[in-house]
Amino acid sequence: MFPALLPFLLALVAAGANVIGGSMVTAFHWGRSSVRYFFALGSGFMLGAVFLEMLPISVTLLDNAAAWVLVGYLVVHLFEHTVAPHLHFGEETHHDEMADPAVAMSALVGLLVHTFFDGVAIGAGFAVSDSTGTLVFLAVLIHKIPDGFTISSVALSSGFSKRIAFNAAVLLGLSTVGGVLVVLLAGNSPTYALPVSAGATLYVAASDLMPEVNREPGVRMALVVFAGVGLFVLAEMLVR
């Protein structure tokens, strides 16, 4: 029971971070400047997780792992930029574009796919080993607050109530838990799940978070990205 229980419990922790991000918008009214360091630190940590942990292991599991990494990358791209073309991370400032409630719904669908793959990544990581699962969980956890922050901000900008905006963040957390459950029910096989989730994680880090980091002028944000990579290396040493 314990091997299956641990990734499930950690998925609940990650889901809680989504809820915290939603609360920052709906209850505490924090601005984008409050979460920009999560973008930078999270993108660096996730890039470290992809290139130093998930990809090397994926190559040992599957001969055509690179193709499945690309599949994961493109699936998230498809949903985020066709179903939710106006989605960007952080506080929503383009209120005129968000006036239509359908825009918020499309953004929610895009982020539900994104957070589902967060759960798949956690489950696949633990299917490889506890150390890999822990590192992947940390990579997921560090960007969950911006996820919740983003969807609640989009919902409020689209005219929804604070309660609905908060519930949207809760749905993202539930989607993550669902991703873990799918991997567990599939028999804990990481053969395809790990490279696909590596591609999804790469997309979130490089195409979602990094553009928001690049909006900030100066060298400070770049240093925080490097710190995120360094933090992953340190976490890997400690976990191993």
mmCIF file of N, CA and C in Angstrom, residues 30 33 55 58 60 64 69 71-72 75 99 101 112 118 124 137 146 166 185 189 200 202 204 210 217 225 229 232:
data_model
loop_
_atom_site.group_PDB
_atom_site.id
_atom_site.type_symbol
_atom_site.label_atom_id
_atom_site.label_comp_id
_atom_site.label_asym_id
_atom_site.label_seq_id
_atom_site.Cartn_x
_atom_site.Cartn_y
_atom_site.Cartn_z
ATOM 1 N N TRP A 30 -2.969 39.467 -3.678
ATOM 2 C CA TRP A 30 -1.569 39.687 -3.976
ATOM 3 C C TRP A 30 -1.411 39.971 -5.467
ATOM 4 N N SER A 33 3.830 40.822 -8.815
ATOM 5 C CA SER A 33 5.190 40.935 -8.306
ATOM 6 C C SER A 33 5.454 39.963 -7.168
ATOM 7 N N LEU A 55 14.881 13.138 -18.558
ATOM 8 C CA LEU A 55 15.332 12.718 -19.887
ATOM 9 C C LEU A 55 16.355 11.585 -19.840
ATOM 10 N N SER A 58 14.491 8.443 -19.068
ATOM 11 C CA SER A 58 13.593 8.077 -20.165
ATOM 12 C C SER A 58 14.343 7.358 -21.280
ATOM 13 N N THR A 60 16.881 5.474 -21.032
ATOM 14 C CA THR A 60 17.187 4.094 -20.637
ATOM 15 C C THR A 60 15.953 3.197 -20.668
ATOM 16 N N ASN A 64 12.947 5.062 -28.357
ATOM 17 C CA ASN A 64 12.489 6.281 -29.026
ATOM 18 C C ASN A 64 11.895 7.274 -28.031
ATOM 19 N N VAL A 69 8.872 12.382 -25.731
ATOM 20 C CA VAL A 69 9.066 13.692 -25.110
ATOM 21 C C VAL A 69 8.420 14.772 -25.978
ATOM 22 N N VAL A 71 5.970 14.324 -28.059
ATOM 23 C CA VAL A 71 4.516 14.159 -27.956
ATOM 24 C C VAL A 71 3.984 14.907 -26.739
ATOM 25 N N GLY A 72 4.632 14.742 -25.592
ATOM 26 C CA GLY A 72 4.197 15.435 -24.386
ATOM 27 C C GLY A 72 4.257 16.940 -24.528
ATOM 28 N N VAL A 75 1.369 18.041 -26.960
ATOM 29 C CA VAL A 75 0.019 17.905 -26.411
ATOM 30 C C VAL A 75 -0.330 19.120 -25.559
ATOM 31 N N ALA A 99 -13.065 39.581 -21.278
ATOM 32 C CA ALA A 99 -14.446 39.932 -20.944
ATOM 33 C C ALA A 99 -15.415 38.787 -21.220
ATOM 34 N N PRO A 101 -16.708 35.204 -20.812
ATOM 35 C CA PRO A 101 -16.490 34.090 -19.877
ATOM 36 C C PRO A 101 -15.963 32.829 -20.551
ATOM 37 N N LEU A 112 -6.043 22.552 -17.061
ATOM 38 C CA LEU A 112 -6.380 21.228 -16.541
ATOM 39 C C LEU A 112 -5.518 20.154 -17.212
ATOM 40 N N ASP A 118 1.151 17.169 -14.714
ATOM 41 C CA ASP A 118 1.917 17.288 -13.477
ATOM 42 C C ASP A 118 1.754 16.022 -12.646
ATOM 43 N N ALA A 124 4.785 8.804 -12.545
ATOM 44 C CA ALA A 124 5.815 8.130 -13.328
ATOM 45 C C ALA A 124 7.159 8.185 -12.621
ATOM 46 N N PHE A 137 8.332 15.507 -7.929
ATOM 47 C CA PHE A 137 7.326 16.168 -7.085
ATOM 48 C C PHE A 137 7.756 17.591 -6.728
ATOM 49 N N PRO A 146 1.904 29.434 -8.894
ATOM 50 C CA PRO A 146 1.587 30.244 -10.079
ATOM 51 C C PRO A 146 0.435 29.701 -10.913
ATOM 52 N N PHE A 166 -11.864 30.791 -7.150
ATOM 53 C CA PHE A 166 -11.168 29.910 -6.205
ATOM 54 C C PHE A 166 -11.406 28.446 -6.562
ATOM 55 N N LEU A 185 -3.061 3.349 -11.505
ATOM 56 C CA LEU A 185 -4.002 2.336 -11.984
ATOM 57 C C LEU A 185 -3.482 1.627 -13.233
ATOM 58 N N SER A 189 3.828 1.616 -14.565
ATOM 59 C CA SER A 189 4.828 1.522 -15.614
ATOM 60 C C SER A 189 5.223 2.919 -16.089
ATOM 61 N N ALA A 200 5.956 17.455 -21.328
ATOM 62 C CA ALA A 200 4.987 18.404 -20.779
ATOM 63 C C ALA A 200 5.646 19.352 -19.796
ATOM 64 N N LEU A 202 8.821 20.180 -19.737
ATOM 65 C CA LEU A 202 9.686 21.070 -20.514
ATOM 66 C C LEU A 202 8.884 22.218 -21.110
ATOM 67 N N VAL A 204 6.069 23.543 -19.945
ATOM 68 C CA VAL A 204 5.671 24.472 -18.883
ATOM 69 C C VAL A 204 6.837 25.373 -18.501
ATOM 70 N N MET A 210 9.173 30.734 -18.568
ATOM 71 C CA MET A 210 10.307 31.562 -18.993
ATOM 72 C C MET A 210 9.882 32.856 -19.691
ATOM 73 N N PRO A 217 12.856 43.181 -16.412
ATOM 74 C CA PRO A 217 14.160 43.696 -16.827
ATOM 75 C C PRO A 217 15.231 43.425 -15.776
ATOM 76 N N VAL A 225 16.645 32.177 -11.913
ATOM 77 C CA VAL A 225 16.535 30.970 -12.741
ATOM 78 C C VAL A 225 17.729 30.054 -12.497
ATOM 79 N N VAL A 229 18.037 26.090 -10.956
ATOM 80 C CA VAL A 229 18.798 24.930 -11.436
ATOM 81 C C VAL A 229 19.725 24.420 -10.333
ATOM 82 N N PHE A 232 17.892 22.501 -7.771
ATOM 83 C CA PHE A 232 17.601 21.129 -8.186
ATOM 84 C C PHE A 232 18.817 20.236 -7.974
#
